Short mmCIF file of C-alpha atoms and ligand atoms in Angstrom, two decimals:
data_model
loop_
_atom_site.label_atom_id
_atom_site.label_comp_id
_atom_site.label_asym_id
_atom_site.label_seq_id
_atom_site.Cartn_x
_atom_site.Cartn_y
_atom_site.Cartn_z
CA UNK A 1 -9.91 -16.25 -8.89
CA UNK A 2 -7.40 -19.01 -10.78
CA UNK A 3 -4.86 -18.90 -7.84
CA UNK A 4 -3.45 -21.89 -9.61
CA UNK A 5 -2.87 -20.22 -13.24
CA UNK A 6 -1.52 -17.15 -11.55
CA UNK A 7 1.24 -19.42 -9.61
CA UNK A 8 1.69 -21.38 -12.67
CA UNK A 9 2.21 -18.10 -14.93
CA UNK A 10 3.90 -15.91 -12.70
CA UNK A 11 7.18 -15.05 -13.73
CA UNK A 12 8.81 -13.19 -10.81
CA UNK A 13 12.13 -14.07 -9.72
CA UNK A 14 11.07 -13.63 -5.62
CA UNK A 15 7.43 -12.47 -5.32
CA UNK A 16 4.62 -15.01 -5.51
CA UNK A 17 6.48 -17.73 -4.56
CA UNK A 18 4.05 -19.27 -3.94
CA UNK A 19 0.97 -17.28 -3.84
CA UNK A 20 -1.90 -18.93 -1.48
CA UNK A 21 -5.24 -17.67 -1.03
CA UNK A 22 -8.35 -19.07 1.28
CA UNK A 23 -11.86 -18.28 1.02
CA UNK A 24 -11.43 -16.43 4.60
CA UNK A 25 -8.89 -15.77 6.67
CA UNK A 26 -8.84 -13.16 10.35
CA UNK A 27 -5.95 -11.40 8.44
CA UNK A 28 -3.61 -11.98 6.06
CA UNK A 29 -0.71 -10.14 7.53
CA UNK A 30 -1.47 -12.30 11.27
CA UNK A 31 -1.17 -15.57 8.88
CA UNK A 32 1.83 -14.40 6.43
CA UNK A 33 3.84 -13.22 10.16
CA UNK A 34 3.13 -16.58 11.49
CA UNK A 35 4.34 -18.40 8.64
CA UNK A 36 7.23 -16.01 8.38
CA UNK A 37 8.15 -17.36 12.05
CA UNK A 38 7.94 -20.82 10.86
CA UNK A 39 10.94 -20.44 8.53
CA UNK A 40 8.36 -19.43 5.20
CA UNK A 41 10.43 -18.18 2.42
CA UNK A 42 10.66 -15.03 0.88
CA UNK A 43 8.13 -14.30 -1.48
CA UNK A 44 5.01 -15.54 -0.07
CA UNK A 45 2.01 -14.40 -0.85
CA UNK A 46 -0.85 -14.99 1.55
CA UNK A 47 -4.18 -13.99 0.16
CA UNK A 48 -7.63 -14.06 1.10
CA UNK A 49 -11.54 -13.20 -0.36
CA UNK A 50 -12.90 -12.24 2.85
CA UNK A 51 -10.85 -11.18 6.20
CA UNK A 52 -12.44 -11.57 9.61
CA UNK A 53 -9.73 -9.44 11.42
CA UNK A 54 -8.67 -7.65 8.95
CA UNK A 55 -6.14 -4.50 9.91
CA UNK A 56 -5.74 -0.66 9.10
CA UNK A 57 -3.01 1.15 10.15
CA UNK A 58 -3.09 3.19 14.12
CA UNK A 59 -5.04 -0.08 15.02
CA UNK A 60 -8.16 0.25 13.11
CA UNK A 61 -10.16 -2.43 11.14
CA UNK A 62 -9.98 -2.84 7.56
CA UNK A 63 -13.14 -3.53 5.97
CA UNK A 64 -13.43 -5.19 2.51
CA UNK A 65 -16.71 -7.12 1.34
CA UNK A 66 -16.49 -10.53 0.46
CA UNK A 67 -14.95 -11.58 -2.73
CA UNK A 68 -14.73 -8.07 -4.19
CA UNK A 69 -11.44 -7.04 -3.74
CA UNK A 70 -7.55 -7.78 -3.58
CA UNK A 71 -6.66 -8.34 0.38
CA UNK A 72 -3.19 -10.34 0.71
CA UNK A 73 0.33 -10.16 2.36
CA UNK A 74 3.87 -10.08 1.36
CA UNK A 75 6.60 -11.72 2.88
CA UNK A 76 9.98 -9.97 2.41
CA UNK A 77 13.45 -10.85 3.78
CA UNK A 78 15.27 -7.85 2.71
CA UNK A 79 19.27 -7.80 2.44
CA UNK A 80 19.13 -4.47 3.53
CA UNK A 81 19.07 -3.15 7.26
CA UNK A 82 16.04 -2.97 8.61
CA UNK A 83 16.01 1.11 8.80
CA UNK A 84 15.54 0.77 5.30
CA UNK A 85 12.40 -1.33 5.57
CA UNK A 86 10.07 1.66 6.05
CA UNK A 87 10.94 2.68 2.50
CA UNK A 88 8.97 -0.42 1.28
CA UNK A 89 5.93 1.31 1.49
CA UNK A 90 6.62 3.65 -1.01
CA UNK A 91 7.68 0.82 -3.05
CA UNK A 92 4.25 -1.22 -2.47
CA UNK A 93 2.16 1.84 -3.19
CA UNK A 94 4.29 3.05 -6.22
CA UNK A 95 3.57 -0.82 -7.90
CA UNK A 96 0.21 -0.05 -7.08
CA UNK A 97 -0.72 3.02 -8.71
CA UNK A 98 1.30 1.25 -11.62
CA UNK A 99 -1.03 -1.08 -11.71
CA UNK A 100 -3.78 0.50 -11.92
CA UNK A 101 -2.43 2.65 -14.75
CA UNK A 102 -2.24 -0.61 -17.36
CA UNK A 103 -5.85 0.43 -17.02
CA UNK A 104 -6.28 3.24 -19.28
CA UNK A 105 -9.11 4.85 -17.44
CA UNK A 106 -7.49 4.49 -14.23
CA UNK A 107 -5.12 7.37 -12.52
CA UNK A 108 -3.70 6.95 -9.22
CA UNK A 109 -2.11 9.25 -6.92
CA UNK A 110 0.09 8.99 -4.18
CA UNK A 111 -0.28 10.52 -0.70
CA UNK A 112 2.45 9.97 1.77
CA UNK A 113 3.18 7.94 3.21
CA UNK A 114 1.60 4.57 1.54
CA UNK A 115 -2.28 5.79 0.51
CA UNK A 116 -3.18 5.34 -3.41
CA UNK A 117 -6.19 7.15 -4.31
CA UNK A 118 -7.93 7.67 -7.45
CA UNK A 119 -10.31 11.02 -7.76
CA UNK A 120 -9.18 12.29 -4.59
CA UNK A 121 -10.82 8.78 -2.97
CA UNK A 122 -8.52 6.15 -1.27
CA UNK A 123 -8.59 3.05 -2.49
CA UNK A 124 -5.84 1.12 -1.60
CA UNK A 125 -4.16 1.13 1.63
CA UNK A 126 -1.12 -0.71 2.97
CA UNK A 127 -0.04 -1.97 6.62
CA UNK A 128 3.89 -3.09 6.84
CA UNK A 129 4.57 -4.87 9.67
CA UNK A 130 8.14 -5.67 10.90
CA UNK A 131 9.60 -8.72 12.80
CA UNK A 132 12.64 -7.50 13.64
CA UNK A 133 13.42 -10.89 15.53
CA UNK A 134 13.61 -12.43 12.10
CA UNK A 135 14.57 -9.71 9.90
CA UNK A 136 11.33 -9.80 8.20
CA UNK A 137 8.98 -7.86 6.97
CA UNK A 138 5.10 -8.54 6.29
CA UNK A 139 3.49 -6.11 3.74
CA UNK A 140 -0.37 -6.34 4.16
CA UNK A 141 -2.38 -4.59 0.91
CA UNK A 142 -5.89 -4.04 0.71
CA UNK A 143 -6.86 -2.76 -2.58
CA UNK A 144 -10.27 -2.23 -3.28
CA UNK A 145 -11.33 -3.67 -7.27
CA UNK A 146 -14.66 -4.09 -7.02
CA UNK A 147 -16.81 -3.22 -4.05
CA UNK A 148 -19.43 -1.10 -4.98
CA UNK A 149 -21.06 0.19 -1.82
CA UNK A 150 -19.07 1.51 1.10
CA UNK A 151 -20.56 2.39 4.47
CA UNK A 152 -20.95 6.28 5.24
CA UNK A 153 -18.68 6.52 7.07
CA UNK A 154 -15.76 5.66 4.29
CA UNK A 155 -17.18 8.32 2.24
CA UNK A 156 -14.12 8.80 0.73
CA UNK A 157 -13.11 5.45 0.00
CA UNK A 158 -13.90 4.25 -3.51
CA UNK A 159 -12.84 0.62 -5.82
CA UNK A 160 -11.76 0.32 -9.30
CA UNK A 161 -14.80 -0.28 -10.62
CA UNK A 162 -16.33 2.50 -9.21
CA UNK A 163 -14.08 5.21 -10.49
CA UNK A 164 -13.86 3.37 -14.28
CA UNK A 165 -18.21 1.91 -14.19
CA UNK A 166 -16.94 -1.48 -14.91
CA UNK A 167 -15.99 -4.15 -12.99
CA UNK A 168 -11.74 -5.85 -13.02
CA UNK A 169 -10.72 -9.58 -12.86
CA UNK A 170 -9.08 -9.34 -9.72
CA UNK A 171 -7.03 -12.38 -11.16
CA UNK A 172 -4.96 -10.27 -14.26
CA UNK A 173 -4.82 -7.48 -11.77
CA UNK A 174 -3.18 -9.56 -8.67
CA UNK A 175 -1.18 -10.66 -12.07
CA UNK A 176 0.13 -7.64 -12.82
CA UNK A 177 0.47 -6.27 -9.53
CA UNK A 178 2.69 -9.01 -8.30
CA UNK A 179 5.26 -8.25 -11.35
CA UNK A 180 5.43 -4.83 -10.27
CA UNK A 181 6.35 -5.40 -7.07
CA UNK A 182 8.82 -7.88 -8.27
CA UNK A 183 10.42 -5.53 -10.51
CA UNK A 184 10.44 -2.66 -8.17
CA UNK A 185 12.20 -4.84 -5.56
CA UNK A 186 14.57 -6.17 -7.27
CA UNK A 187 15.30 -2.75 -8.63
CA UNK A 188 15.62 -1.62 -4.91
CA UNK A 189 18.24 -4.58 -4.44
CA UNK A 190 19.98 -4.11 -7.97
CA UNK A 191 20.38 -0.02 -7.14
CA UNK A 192 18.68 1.16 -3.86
CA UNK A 193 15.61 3.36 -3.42
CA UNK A 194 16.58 6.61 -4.95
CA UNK A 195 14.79 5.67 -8.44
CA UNK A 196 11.74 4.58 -6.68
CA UNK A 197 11.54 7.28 -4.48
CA UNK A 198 11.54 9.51 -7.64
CA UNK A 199 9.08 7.77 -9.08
CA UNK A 200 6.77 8.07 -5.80
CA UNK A 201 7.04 11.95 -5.60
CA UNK A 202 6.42 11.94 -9.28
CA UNK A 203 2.41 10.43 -8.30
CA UNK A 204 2.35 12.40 -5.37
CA UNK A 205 -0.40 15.05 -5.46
CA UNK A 206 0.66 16.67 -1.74
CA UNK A 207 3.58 18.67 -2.53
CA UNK A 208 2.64 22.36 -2.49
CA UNK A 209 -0.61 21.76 -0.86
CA UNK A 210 -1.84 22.91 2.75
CA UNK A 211 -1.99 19.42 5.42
CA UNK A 212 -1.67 18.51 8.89
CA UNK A 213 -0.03 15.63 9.58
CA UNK A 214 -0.40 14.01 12.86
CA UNK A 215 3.05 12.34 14.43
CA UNK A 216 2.36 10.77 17.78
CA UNK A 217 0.86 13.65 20.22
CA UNK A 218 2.07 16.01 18.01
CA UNK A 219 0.41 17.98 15.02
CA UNK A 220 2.53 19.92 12.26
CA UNK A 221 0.66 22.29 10.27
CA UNK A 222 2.23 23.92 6.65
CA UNK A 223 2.91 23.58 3.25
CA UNK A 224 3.96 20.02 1.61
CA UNK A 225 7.21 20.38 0.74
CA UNK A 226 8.50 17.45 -0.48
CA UNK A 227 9.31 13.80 0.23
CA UNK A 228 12.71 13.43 0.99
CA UNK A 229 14.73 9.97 -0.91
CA UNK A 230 14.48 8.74 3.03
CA UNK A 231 10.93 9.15 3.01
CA UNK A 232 10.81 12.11 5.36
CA UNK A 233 7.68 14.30 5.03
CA UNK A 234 9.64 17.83 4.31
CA UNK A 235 6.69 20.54 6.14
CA UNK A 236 7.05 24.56 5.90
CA UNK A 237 5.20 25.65 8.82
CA UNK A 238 3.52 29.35 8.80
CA UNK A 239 6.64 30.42 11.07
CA UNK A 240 8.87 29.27 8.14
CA UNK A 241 10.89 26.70 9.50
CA UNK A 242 10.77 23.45 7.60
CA UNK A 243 10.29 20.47 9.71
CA UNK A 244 11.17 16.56 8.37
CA UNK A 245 8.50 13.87 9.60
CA UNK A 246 8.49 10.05 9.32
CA UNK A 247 5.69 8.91 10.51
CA UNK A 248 2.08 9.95 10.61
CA UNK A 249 -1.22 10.35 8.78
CA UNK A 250 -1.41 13.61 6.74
CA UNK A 251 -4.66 15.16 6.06
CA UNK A 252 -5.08 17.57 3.15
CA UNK A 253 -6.98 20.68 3.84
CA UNK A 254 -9.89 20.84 2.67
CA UNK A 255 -10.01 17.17 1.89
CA UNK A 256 -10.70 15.20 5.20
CA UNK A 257 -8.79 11.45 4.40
CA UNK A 258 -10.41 8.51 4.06
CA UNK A 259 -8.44 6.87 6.98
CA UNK A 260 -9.13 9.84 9.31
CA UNK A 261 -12.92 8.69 9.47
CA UNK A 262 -13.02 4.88 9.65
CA UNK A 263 -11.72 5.16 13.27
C1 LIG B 1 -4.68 1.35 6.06
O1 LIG B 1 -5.17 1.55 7.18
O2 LIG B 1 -4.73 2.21 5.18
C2 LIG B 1 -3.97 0.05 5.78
C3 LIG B 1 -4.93 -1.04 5.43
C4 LIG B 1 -4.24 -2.37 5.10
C5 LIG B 1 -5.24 -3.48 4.84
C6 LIG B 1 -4.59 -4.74 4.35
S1 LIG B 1 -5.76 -5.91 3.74
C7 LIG B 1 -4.52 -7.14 3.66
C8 LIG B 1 -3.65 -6.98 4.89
N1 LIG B 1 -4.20 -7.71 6.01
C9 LIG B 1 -4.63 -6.91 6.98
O3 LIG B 1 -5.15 -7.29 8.04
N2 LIG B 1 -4.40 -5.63 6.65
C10 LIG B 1 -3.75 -5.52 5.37
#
């Protein structure tokens, strides 16, 4: 990838400033955090080909073959308080599926909170990671371009390439992707997240549809409802109350996720 052309074309007013990517790295997010705590601006972009360590969200591994696929890590100093930062996920996997779609094959979902998946098959997932000492915030995405085989157990994990039969240059799609981002944040700072978290529920194939979302020890069962502008999971249970959850991993009915099995 042209690391070089992409810094030297970029034209973001805060994201990908600079962008830096290794051969290998244990995990981008552990780098990007450490070089937040060394005073790193804004912006950064920490990327890598291969990760040794790399992290899933609930403290699983992220696996990614070598060279295949997009695996970096966003460094954000938001002017916004901190209880706010959560909504950045949406915003990350929003600029995602929006990049995909300059791809004309390519259609992505949404599935709450922070999963794109094409097909019903996730293939991009994102781990935020806050330093609250530092008012910072590390956004880790792993999106998968062009990896063609995937262990059995990630079944329903699937790349790019797979779900269009060609392969992407990573390089125009790290290209585009960092724009989005750009111009979704700034949009955030310019006007809040109400216009972004109408865009997310617009992508999001839940709503209406049977899941059980685990939330710490507990487990809600019902109907999707809808994702609230504070990015609340809205669920009708069978006894009709509606409950609002903010963290979690959903699982569809019927549609075991991706992340449920790679534990
Ligand atoms: C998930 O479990 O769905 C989130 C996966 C996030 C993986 C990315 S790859 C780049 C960054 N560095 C990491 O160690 N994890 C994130």
């Amino acid at each position: 990838m042209d690391i070089r052309a992409i810094n030297t074309l970029l034209t973001t007013r805060r994201i990908g400033k600079p962008v830096e990517w290794q051969p290998s790295l244990d995990s981008t997010n552990i780098v990007a955090r450490a070089r937040a705590q060394n005073g790193a601006p804004e912006g950064l972009v920490i990327g890598a080909d291969v990760q040794t360590a790399g992290r899933g969200r609930f403290n699983r591994s992220w696996e990614s073959s070598a060279g295949d696929n997009l695996l970096f890590s966003v460094l954000l100093r938001p002017p916004f308080p901190i209880r706010q930062y959560a909504l950045l996920n949406f915003l990350a996997s929003l600029s995602v599926a929006e990049a995909i779609e300059q791809y004309p094959s390519l259609h992505a979902t949404l599935h709450w909170p922070n999963d794109v998946y094409i097909n019903s098959k996730k293939v991009c997932g994102i781990l935020s990671e806050t330093g609250v000492e530092s008012a910072s915030i590390i956004i880790g995405i792993g999106l998968n371009v062009n990896q063609n085989e995937f262990s059995p157990e990630l079944a329903h994990a699937s790349s790019l390439a797979r779900e269009c039969g060609h392969s992407l240059d990573r390089g125009r799609l790290l290209h585009i992707l960092l724009k989005m981002l750009d111009e979704n944040y700034d949009a955030v700072i310019s006007n809040g997240f109400a216009g972004i978290m109408e865009k997310w529920r617009m992508r999001c194939d839940m709503i209406g549809r049977q899941l059980s979302v685990q939330s710490g020890d507990a487990v809600i069962e019902g109907e999707a409802v809808s994702v609230a502008d504070n990015g609340a999971l809205c669920i009708r249970q069978n006894t009709g109350e509606t409950v609002s959850v903010y963290a979690g991993e959903a699982t569809l009915h019927g549609q075991q996720l991706f992340s449920e099995i790679r534990a």
